[in-house]
Amino acid sequence: MRPPSLLCLLVPLLLLALGLSLGWALGDGLKGYSGERLAEVALELVPESGATHPVTSVLLNFRGYDTLLELAVLLTALLGIWSLGPAAPPYPPPGLVLASLVGWVVPLLIITGGYLLWVGAYAPGGAFQAGAMLGAAGVTLTLAGHPTGGLPAEPWQRLLAALGTLVFLLMGLGLMALGSGFLIYPKGIAKWLILIIEATATLSIGVTLIAAFLGGRPMSLRNRSR
Amino acid sequence: MLDPLALAVAWPLLGALSITLLPRWAAHLGILAAVGATLSALGVAFAVMDSGSLTSELGGWKIPLGIGLRADGLAAAFLAMVNLVALGVSIHASVYFADSKARHHFWPLWFLLWTALNALWLARDLFNLYVTLELMGLSAAALGALSGTRESISANLRYLLLGLAGSMTYLLGVALLYVAYGSLDLVQVARSLAPGPSSAAACALMIGGLSLKAALFPLHFWLPPAHASAPAPVSAALSALVVKAAIYLVLRLWLDLFAGIANASAAMLLGLLGGSAVLWGSWQALRAERLKLLAAYSTVAQIGYLAMFLPLIAAAADERGRASLLVAWVLLALTHGLAKASFFLATGLVQKTTGHDRIAELGGAAQSLPAATFALGLAGAALIGLPPSGTFFAKWILIQAAIASGQWWWVPVIMLGTLLALGYVFRLLARAFTREPTPPHFVTSARAELSALLLAVLAMLGVGLAARPIANLLGV
Amino acid sequence: MNPEILITQMLYGCIGLALFLLGIGSFILHEGLWRRLIALNVVGSGVFHVLVAVAYRGLEQTPDPIPHALVLTGIVVAVSATALALAFGRHLEDQNDHA
């Protein structure tokens, strides 16, 4: 069904007008504000956060609650995908060139992921980037005909996908039970808590991305052998 | 230091995670988590009633660097209603999904939706609101598609995409506010907000994006197919709670954030859209051939009433008039939440017994389920606004305010909307009572029917009788 | 404020706004699922672009980490939503094939 042509003419005009006013609004906002926004406050407190890279401090500590809910969003998407039906049939087995290439690329991707996770503490990197690398490794495997993209059986997939959110939440609740307050990390061990959260979140993000790419509920072993 | 606000979000999330790990125990863990979440939310509401607003700074960082949670009277009233409805829906769902394949998928997604709802009422950080909106949108769309029919999947795909467009628009508004005011905290931005192009653009983007999510006329087109095709407990949650969350945010931003710049003509525009929604939604509900479609269109109309308050609040002569309109708004929203949830749950029972929900062919089928039919009748009466329901008081105050502020044109809209509602509820009830012999038992499935009936009773009697405590909660 | 910073922020910010509007236009005018989904991702990129532009504070200064973190969170959310929408779409197509 094609939209009527009047709409085709009207929409660009309206968008143009909207664009001009938004540009004006943006310019006015940028010029009108002389302060440093939150940058100065955040950068000043980075040494106290347990991470040295400011973006990691914001994601895992200052605004950790956002990240917790973000991991829940990722889990929601996966559960939604699983609810729709079983995964797509696997890709055909690869030719010789692809198979040997995969043997090279996948370990490289996993190592890069580990590096990005580690480097995130003091340079650009961190859980999401590392998880994306793991996801890419799994997608590569899937494209080369591996039926589950290297993922284990369903119960383990469930555990791995929920792990990041679970560890993050239990840590928040545990700190609250110990008298510190929800998601308030004690100064001395903040660094280690952040590392644990990041490592589990990396696993969860990687597994979720692979499972989402497979596009459906994991098939049980019985079905797979058929 | 125990943080009741964080607990109200953590409980349902913990439920979702434990069910994801142990799907076999879904129904048991589900009821456990539902009771826990409801108790923690009611705890917050009582604490607010006792000692006024609660605020907490998560992670121990001062707002605006950290994210704040806040429960004031408005949030507490909704938190209590939402969790009671969600508890009722959970009890109902434990029967509805008992032997369906969808049950493994329903429970974790349902608790993720519950997490999003609780997080949304308590949020005071503008970006955090975006994350909760997305959590709500994704889990709601996934739940809506659980019936697995082609119709439900395509309707919920459309809902997902439009919701995404709405929240992106909202997020651009948040970005503009951060540019101009250097903070993401609702209260702090509100304090420094000044009239000008950037605040006006942010207001338009944020309210516009949320109106799409709230299905405000003429952006309502996605709602009826999505809500009518979902499994009944999900429809109940979507219609009673999810849409309510978006319209609540519209009001919250309008009154708390944009109070300085929101002028009377913008309020009038939203009010006119609301008035059109009342007439259009009620008319479509009257013409609907299916019970669930009727209920979905009735939601469009009820959202319209809630938007109609804005011009009257803007025109209120004094603080007292404003406060009483706010109480009326809350009464209407709470009653609709309870009544619509009950309506959809009862519809689901009828549909399960008869195998369809076509109004014309309901015949005596509904009569074989006396408790469910009674719930439909009570919920219908609460939707119309018969006394002593909250809707009755709300409409009464609305009409008084309309006359007092000289905006008399809202009065015929309310009257006509009420008449149409009377029409669609009685059209339904007339079909339900034919001359079939009434069965000897009132209740066939206790948990499923009584949860619907209890919500209807709360809608019809509870909210109206609790008007005074609710007004106290809102600090009037 | 330093005009160099302002001009840079404005330039990249306006590109972000343009992406936002192009995406919205495409979303309204086109019917197909894949096209609308890509349009929404363009919309998202536009908004993230604006946020990244705001974070710039001159070459010598560390950029504002808050918008960067918001963008990272936003990307994950957008990826999740896209994945779910794609799965819905694939399921609809499968049903079409079987029908």
PDB file of C-alpha atoms in Angstrom, chain B residues 29 212 217 231 329:
ATOM      1  CA  LEU B  29       8.050 -18.625  42.537  1.00  0.00           C
ATOM      2  CA  LEU B 212       2.217   8.094  21.470  1.00  0.00           C
ATOM      3  CA  PHE B 217      -6.089  10.343  20.250  1.00  0.00           C
ATOM      4  CA  PRO B 231      -3.962 -13.261  26.371  1.00  0.00           C
ATOM      5  CA  TRP B 329      -7.441  12.699  38.321  1.00  0.00           C
TER       6      TRP B 329
END
